[in-house]
Coordinates of C-alpha atoms and ligand atoms in Angstrom, one line a residue:
X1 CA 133.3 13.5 67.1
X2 CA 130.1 15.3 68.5
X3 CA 128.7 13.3 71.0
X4 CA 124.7 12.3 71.3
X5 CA 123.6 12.5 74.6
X6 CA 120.2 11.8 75.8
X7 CA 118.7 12.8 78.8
X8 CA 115.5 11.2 80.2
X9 CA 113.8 13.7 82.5
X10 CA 113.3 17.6 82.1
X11 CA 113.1 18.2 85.9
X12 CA 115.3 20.9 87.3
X13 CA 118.5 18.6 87.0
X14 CA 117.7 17.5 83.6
X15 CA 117.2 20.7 81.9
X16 CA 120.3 22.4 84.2
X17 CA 122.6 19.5 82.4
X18 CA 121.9 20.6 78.7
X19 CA 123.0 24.5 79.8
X20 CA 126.1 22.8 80.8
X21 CA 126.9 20.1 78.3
X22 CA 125.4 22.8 75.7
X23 CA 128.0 25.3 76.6
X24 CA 131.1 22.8 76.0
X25 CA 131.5 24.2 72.6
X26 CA 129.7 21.6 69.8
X27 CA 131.4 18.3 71.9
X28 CA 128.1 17.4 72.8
X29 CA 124.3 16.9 70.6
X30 CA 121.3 16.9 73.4
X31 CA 118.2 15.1 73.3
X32 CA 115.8 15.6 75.9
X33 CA 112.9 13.7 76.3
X34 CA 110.2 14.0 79.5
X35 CA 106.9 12.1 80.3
X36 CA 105.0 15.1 81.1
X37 CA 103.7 18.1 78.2
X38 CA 105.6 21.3 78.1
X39 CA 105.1 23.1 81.2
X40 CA 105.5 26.6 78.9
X41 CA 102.4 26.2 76.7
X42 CA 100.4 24.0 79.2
X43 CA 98.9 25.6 82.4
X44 CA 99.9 23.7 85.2
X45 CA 97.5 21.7 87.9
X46 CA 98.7 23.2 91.6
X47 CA 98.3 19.3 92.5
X48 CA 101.8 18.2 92.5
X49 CA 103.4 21.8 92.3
X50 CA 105.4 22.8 95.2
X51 CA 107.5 26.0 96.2
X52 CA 111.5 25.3 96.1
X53 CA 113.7 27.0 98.4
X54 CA 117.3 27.7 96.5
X55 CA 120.5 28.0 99.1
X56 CA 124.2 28.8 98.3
X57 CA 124.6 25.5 96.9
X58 CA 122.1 25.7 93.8
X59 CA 122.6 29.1 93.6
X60 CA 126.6 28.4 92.6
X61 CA 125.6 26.2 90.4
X62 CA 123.2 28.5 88.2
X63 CA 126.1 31.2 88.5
X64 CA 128.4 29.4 86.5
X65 CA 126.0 29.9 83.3
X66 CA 125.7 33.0 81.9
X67 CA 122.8 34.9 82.7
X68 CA 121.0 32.0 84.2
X69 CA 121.0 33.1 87.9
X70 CA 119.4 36.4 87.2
X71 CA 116.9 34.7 84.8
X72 CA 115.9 32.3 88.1
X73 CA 116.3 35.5 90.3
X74 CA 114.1 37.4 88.1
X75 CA 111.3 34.5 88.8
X76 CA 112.1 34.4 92.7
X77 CA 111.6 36.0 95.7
X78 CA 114.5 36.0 98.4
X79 CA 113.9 34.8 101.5
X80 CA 116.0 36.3 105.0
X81 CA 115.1 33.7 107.3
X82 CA 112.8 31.5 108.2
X83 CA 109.5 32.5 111.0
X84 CA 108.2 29.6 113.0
X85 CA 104.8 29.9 114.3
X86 CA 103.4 29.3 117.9
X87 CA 100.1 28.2 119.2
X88 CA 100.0 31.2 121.2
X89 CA 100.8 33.9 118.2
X90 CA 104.3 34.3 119.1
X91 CA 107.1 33.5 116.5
X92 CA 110.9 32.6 116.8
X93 CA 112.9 34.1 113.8
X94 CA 115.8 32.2 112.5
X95 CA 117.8 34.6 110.5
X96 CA 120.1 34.6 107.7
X97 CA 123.1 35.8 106.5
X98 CA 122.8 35.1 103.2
X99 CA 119.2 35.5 101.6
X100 CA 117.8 32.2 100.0
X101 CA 116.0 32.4 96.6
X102 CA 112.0 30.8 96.8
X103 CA 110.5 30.0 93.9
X104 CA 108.0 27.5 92.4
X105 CA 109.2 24.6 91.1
X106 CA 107.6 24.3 87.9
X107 CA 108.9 28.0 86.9
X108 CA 111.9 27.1 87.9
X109 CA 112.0 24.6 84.9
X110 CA 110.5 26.7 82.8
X111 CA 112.7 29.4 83.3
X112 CA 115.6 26.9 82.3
X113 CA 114.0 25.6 79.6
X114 CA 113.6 29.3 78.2
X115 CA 116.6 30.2 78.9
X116 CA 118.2 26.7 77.0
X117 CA 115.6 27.3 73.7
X118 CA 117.0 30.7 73.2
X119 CA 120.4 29.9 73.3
X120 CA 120.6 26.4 70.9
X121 CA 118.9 25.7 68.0
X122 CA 117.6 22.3 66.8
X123 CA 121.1 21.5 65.4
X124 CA 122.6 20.8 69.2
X125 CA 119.5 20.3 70.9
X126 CA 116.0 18.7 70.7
X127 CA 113.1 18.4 73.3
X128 CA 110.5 15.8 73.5
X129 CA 107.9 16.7 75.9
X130 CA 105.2 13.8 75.8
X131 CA 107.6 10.9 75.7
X132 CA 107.6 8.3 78.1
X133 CA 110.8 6.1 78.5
X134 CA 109.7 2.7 78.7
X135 CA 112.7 0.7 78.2
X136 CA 116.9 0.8 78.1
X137 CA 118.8 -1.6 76.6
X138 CA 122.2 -1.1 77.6
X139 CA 123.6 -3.9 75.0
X140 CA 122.8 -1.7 72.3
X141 CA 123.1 1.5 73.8
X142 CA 119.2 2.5 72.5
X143 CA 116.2 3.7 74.7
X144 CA 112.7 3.5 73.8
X145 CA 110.2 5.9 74.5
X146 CA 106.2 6.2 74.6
X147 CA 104.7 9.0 72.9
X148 CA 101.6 9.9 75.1
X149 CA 100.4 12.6 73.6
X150 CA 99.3 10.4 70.2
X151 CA 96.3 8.6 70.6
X152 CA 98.3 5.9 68.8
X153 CA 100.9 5.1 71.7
X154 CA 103.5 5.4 69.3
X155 CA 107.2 4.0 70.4
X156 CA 110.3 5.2 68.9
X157 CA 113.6 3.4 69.7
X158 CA 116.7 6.4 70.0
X159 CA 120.5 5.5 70.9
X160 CA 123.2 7.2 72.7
X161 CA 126.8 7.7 73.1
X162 CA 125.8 8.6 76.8
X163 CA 122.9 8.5 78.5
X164 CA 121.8 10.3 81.7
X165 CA 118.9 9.0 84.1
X166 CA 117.6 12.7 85.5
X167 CA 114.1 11.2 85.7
X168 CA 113.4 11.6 89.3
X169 CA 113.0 9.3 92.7
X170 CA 111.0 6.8 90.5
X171 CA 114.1 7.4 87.6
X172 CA 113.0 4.0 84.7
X173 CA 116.8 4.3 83.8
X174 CA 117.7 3.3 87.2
X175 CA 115.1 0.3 87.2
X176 CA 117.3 -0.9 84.1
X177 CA 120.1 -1.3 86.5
X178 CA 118.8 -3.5 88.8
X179 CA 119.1 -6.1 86.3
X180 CA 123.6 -5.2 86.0
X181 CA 126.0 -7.2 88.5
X182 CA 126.5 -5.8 92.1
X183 CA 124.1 -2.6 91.9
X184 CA 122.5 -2.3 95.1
X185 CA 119.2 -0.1 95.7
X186 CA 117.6 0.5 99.1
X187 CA 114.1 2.8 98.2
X188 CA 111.7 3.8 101.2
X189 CA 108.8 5.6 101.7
X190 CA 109.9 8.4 104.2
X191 CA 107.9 8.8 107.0
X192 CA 106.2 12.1 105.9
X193 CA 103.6 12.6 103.3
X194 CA 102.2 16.0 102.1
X195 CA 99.6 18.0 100.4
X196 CA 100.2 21.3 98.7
X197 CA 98.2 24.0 99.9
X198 CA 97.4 27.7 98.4
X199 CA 96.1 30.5 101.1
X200 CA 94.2 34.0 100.6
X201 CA 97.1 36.5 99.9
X202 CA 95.0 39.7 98.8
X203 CA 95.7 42.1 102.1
X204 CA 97.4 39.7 103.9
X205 CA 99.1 41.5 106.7
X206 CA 99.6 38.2 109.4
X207 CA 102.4 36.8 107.0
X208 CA 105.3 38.9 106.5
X209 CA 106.6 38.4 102.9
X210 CA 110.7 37.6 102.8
X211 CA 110.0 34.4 105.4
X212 CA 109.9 31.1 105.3
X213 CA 106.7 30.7 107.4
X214 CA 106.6 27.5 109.5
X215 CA 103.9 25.8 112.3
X216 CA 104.4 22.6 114.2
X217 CA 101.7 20.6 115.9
X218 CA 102.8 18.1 117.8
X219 CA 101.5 15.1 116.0
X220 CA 104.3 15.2 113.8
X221 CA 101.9 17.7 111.1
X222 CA 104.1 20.6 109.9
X223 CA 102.6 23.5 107.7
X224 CA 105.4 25.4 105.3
X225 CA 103.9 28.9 103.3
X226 CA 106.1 31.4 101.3
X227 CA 104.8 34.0 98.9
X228 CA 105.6 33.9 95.3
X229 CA 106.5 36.0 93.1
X230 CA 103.1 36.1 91.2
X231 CA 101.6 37.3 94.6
X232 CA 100.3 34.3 95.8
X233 CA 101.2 32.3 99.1
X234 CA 101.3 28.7 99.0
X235 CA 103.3 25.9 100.5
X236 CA 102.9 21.8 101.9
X237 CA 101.2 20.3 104.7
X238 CA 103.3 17.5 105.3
X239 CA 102.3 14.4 108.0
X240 CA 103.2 11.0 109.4
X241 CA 101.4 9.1 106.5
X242 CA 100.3 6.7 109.3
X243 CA 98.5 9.2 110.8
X244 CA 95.1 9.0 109.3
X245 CA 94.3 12.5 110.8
X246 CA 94.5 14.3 107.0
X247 CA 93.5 11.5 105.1
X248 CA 90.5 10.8 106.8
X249 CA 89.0 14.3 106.1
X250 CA 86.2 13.9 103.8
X251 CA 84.2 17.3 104.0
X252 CA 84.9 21.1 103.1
X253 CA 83.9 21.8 106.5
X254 CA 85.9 19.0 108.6
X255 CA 89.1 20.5 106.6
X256 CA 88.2 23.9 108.2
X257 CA 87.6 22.8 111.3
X258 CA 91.3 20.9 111.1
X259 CA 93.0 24.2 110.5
X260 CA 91.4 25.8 113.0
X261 CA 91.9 23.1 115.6
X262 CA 95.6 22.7 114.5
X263 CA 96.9 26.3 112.5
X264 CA 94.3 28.8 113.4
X265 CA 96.2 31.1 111.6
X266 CA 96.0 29.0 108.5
X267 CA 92.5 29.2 108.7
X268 CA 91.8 32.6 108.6
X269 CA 93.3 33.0 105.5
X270 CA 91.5 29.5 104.1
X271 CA 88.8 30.7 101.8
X272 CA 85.9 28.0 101.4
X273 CA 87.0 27.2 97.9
X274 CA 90.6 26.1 98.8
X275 CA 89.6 23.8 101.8
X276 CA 87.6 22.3 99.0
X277 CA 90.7 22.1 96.5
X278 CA 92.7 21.2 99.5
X279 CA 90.5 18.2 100.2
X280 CA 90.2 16.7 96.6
X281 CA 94.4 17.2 95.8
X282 CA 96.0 13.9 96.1
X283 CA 98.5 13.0 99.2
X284 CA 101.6 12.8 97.7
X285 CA 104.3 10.1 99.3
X286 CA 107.8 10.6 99.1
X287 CA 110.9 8.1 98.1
X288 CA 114.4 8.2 99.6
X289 CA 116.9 6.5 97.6
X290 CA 120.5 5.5 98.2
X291 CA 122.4 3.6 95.3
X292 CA 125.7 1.8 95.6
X293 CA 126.5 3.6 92.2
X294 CA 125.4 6.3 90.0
X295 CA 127.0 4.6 86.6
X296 CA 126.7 1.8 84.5
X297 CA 129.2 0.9 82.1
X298 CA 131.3 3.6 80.0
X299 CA 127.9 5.6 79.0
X300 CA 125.4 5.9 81.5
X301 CA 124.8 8.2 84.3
X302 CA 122.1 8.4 87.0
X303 CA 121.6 12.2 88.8
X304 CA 119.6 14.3 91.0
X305 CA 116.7 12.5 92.2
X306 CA 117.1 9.6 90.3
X307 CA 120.5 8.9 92.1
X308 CA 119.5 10.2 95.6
X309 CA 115.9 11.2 96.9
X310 CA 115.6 12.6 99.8
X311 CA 113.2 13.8 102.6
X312 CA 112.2 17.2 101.5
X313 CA 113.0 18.6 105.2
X314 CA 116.3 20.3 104.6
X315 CA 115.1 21.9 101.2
X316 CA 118.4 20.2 99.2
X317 CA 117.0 17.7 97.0
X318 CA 117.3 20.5 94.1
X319 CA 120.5 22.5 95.3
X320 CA 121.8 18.5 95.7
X321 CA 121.0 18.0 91.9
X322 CA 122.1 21.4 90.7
X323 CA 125.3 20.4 92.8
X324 CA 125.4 17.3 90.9
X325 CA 125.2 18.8 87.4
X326 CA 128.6 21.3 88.3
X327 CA 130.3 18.2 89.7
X328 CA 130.1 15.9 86.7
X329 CA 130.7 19.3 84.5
X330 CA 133.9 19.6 86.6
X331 CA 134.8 16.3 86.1
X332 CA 134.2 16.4 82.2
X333 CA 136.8 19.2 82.3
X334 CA 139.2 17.3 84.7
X335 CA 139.5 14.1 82.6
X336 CA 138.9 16.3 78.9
X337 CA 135.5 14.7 78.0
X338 CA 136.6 11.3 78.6
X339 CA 133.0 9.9 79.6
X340 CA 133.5 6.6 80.9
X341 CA 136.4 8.2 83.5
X342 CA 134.4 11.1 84.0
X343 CA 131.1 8.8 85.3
X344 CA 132.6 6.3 87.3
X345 CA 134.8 9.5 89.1
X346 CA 131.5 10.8 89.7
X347 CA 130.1 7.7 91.8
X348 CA 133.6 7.4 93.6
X349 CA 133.4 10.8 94.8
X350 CA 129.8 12.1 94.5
X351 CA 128.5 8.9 96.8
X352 CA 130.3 9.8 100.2
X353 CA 128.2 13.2 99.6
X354 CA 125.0 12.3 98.9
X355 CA 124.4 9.5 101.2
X356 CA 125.5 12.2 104.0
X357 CA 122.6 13.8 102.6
X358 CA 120.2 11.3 102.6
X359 CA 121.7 11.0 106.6
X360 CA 120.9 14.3 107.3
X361 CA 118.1 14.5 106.1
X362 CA 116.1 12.0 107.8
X363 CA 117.3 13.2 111.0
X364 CA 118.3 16.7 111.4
X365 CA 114.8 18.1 112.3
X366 CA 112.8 16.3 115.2
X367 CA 109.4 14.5 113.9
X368 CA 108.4 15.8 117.1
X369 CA 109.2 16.6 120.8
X370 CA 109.2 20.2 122.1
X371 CA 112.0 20.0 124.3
X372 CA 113.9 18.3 121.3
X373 CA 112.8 21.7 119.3
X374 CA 114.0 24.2 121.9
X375 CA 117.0 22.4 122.0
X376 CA 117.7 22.7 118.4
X377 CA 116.6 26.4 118.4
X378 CA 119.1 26.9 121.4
X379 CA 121.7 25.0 119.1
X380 CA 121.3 26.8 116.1
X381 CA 121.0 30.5 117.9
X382 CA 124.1 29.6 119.8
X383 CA 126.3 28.4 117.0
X384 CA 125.3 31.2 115.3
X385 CA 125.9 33.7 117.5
X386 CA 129.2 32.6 118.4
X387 CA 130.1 32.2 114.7
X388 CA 129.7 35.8 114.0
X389 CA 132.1 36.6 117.3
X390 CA 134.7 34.4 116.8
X391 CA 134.8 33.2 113.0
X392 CA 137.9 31.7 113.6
X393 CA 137.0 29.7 116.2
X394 CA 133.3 28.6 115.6
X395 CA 132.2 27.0 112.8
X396 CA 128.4 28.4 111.7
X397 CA 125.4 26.4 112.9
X398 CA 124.3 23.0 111.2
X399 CA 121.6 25.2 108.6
X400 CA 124.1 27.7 108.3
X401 CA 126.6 25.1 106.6
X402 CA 124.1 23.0 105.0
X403 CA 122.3 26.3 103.6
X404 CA 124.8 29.2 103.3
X405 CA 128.1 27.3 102.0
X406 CA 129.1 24.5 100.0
X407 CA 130.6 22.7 102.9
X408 CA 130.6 18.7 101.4
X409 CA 127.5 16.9 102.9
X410 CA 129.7 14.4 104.6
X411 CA 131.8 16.9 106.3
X412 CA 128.7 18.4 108.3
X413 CA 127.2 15.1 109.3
X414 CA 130.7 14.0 111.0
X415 CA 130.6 17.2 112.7
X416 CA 127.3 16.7 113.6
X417 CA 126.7 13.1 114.6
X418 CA 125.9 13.7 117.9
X419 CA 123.2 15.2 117.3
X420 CA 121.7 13.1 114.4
X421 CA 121.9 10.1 116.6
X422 CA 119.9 11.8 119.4
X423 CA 117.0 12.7 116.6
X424 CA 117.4 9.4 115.1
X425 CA 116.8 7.4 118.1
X426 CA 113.7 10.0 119.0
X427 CA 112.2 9.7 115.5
X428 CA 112.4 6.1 115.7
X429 CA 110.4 6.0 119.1
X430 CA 108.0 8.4 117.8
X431 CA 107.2 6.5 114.5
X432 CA 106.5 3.8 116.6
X433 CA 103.9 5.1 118.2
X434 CA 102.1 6.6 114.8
X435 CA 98.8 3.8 114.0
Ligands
FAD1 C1 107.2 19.0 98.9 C2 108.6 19.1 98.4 C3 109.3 20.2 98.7 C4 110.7 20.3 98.3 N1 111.4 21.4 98.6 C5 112.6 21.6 98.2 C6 113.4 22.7 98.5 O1 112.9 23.7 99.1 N2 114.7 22.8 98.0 C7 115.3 21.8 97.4 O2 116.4 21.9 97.0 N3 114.6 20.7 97.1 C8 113.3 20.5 97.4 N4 112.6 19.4 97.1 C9 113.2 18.3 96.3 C10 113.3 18.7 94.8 O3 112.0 18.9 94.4 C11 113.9 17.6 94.0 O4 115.1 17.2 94.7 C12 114.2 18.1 92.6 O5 113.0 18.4 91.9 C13 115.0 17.0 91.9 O6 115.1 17.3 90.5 P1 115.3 16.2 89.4 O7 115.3 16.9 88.1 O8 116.4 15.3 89.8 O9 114.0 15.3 89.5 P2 112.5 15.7 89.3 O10 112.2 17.0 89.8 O11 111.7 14.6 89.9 O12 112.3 15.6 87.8 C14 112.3 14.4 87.0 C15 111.6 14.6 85.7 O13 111.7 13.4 85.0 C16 110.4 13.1 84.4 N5 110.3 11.7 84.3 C17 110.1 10.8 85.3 N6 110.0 9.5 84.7 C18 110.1 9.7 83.4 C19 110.1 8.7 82.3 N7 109.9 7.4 82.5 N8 110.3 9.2 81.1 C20 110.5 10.5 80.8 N9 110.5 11.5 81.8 C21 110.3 11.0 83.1 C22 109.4 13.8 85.4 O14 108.2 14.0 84.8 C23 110.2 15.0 85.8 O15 109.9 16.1 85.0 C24 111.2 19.3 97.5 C25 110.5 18.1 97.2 C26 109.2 18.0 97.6 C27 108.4 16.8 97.3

């Protein structure tokens, strides 16, 4: 019997699960529904867009469709390392061995949902872009849904043979679980906020395209740019959220002056018009979440986002989800579609995984500390260096694993406790010491 599944979310993990369940012959009838309007036909704000970076992990996952890795390729740029700016002009280059894909998020999802429209028709698949899920009753296996874009708030009531929560770090369907026995949430704030931020890119010569382009100041303020594919360069400015030192600007011209005091370089390529876009974008906080498990019951299933938020520092959140999505696929095919074995597999050996991530996020990059940053340079230089010598021997620096295999989260962070703990207990003292 075909199987209704419905899928609250159409973010990159979301959209990614219909390819997959799609492509196990007619088992499976999708219904996607997402709060926001369709990203194809509406043009969207820069506000809360950001640019992705896509590793080896995410990457894999997209190969296993047909045609779906070059259709994100075809949308991204590939990146060969990463360029961290100095003060004094100088930058240290952390290479790679294998390029990483950098793309904006938002075409990243369209480019899925394209991709998903042109293969299935409405007889496997619907989309409903506009639709708000406002409640889930797991008694009677139904969800109900707002429909925003009628003036009438109108609600319709769906049900499911399995339902998947892909709705992101704030995921509804994982609010609906807090009522079931013995789930156990822990949600933060991470330390960091950010803004996104767009530069000049017409003649730019001071940015060399293929990077990952990186500054530091040592308050804990980090500045991230990479050029897009459409030609433009954009990025985050991410901060200690209790440092009032961003949110406090209130002019064109004291945004100006904060680039040039802290990324000089930034500045220059600052045209009036963006430090005034800059200043009215919204600071956007982020959630980490750890969950005890990703399933309720025999017929729902909590992923990407929704089951594990993350600092952004690492770029995994997505590759995490993508990861997710070839997991639980795998697992459909290991216990032949049988649902309720397939989900609670996927908590029991998922969780070990993406709380490593959660781990390693937090505390692999110093906050701040420049001897803590040389030190990590050193680290990662080293391991590298004696990785390519002696293979056998050496096992590739921390960034290398996390970024260029599909080494299992928990493996790295027991190989790199150390240290985590050493940036732990320094972010911890430096927090402390943030008003
Ligand atoms: C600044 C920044 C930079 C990042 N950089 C990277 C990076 O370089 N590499 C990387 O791998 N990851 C990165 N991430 C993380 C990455 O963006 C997320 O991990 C990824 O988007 C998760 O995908 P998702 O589909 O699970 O959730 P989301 O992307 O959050 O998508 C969830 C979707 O559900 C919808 N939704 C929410 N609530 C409802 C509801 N009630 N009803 C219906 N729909 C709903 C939302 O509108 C959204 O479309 C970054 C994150 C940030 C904030």
């Amino acid at each position: 019997m075909v199987k209704r599944v419905v899928i609250v979310g159409a973010g990159p993990s979301g959209v990614l699960l219909a390819h997959y369940l799609l492509r196990r012959d007619d088992r499976y009838y999708v219904e996607l529904y997402e709060r926001r309007s369709d990203p194809r036909t509406v043009a969207f704000s820069q506000s809360r867009t950001f640019p992705l970076v896509l590793n080896e992990r995410g990457m894999k996952a997209l190969s296993k469709l047909d045609g779906i890795l070059a259709a994100v390729k075809a949308v991204s740029l590939e990146s060969t390392g990463s360029l961290n700016h100095q003060k004094n002009g100088k930058t240290q280059l952390l290479g790679r061995r294998k390029p990483l894909l950098t793309l904006n998020r938002t075409q990243l999802v369209i480019t899925l949902l394209k991709t998903l429209t042109e293969q299935y028709n409405s007889d496997r698949l619907n989309i409903h872009f506009d639709h708000q899920c406002k409640e889930v009753d797991f008694e009677t296996k139904t969800v109900t849904f707002e429909n925003t874009a009628a003036n009438s708030r109108v609600e319709v009531t769906v049900d499911y043979d399995l339902l998947i929560g892909a709705d992101g770090a704030r995921s509804q369907v994982r609010e609906q679980f807090l009522s079931t026995k013995d789930f156990e949430l822990e949600q933060k704030y991470i330390p960091s906020a950010y803004k996104s931020i767009f530069v000049a890119s017409e003649g730019v010569t001071s940015l060399k395209p293929g990077y990952i382009h990186t500054w530091r100041a040592n308050n804990g303020i980090l500045a991230t740019l990479v050029h897009d594919i459409n030609g433009s360069i954009g990025g985050v400015v991410s901060f200690p959220h209790k440092n009032n030192t961003i949110a406090n600007l209130s002019t064109k011209e004291e945004v100006s002056q904060f680039f040039a005091d802290y990324f000089p370089e930034i500045a220059q390529l600052l045209p009036e018009s963006e430090a005034e876009a800059f200043l009215n974008r919204p600071i956007s906080t982020i959630l980490k979440i750890r969950c005890n498990r990703y399933h309720h019951g025999e017929s729902v299933l909590l992923i990407g986002d929704a089951a594990h938020a993350t600092s952004p520092s690492l770029g995994q959140g997505c590759n995490a989800s993508f990861e997710d999505v070839a997991f639980f696929d795998q697992l459909l095919d290991e216990y032949s579609d049988n649902i309720a074995e397939a989900i609670a597999q996927f908590t029991l050996r998922r969780k070990p995984d993406t709380h490593a991530l959660v781990e390693l996020s937090d505390y692999a990059f110093p906050l701040s500390g420049k001897l803590l940053f040389f030190e990590l340079f050193i680290r990662l230089r080293t391991a590298q260096f004696l990785h390519q010598l002696f293979p056998k021997y050496f096992s590739p620096s921390l960034f290398q694993l996390l970024s260029e295999t599909t080494t299992p989260y928990s493996e790295i962070l027991n190989s790199h406790q150390g240290w985590i703990s050493k940036v732990k207990q320094a972010n911890e003292k430096f927090l402390q010491t943030q008003h």
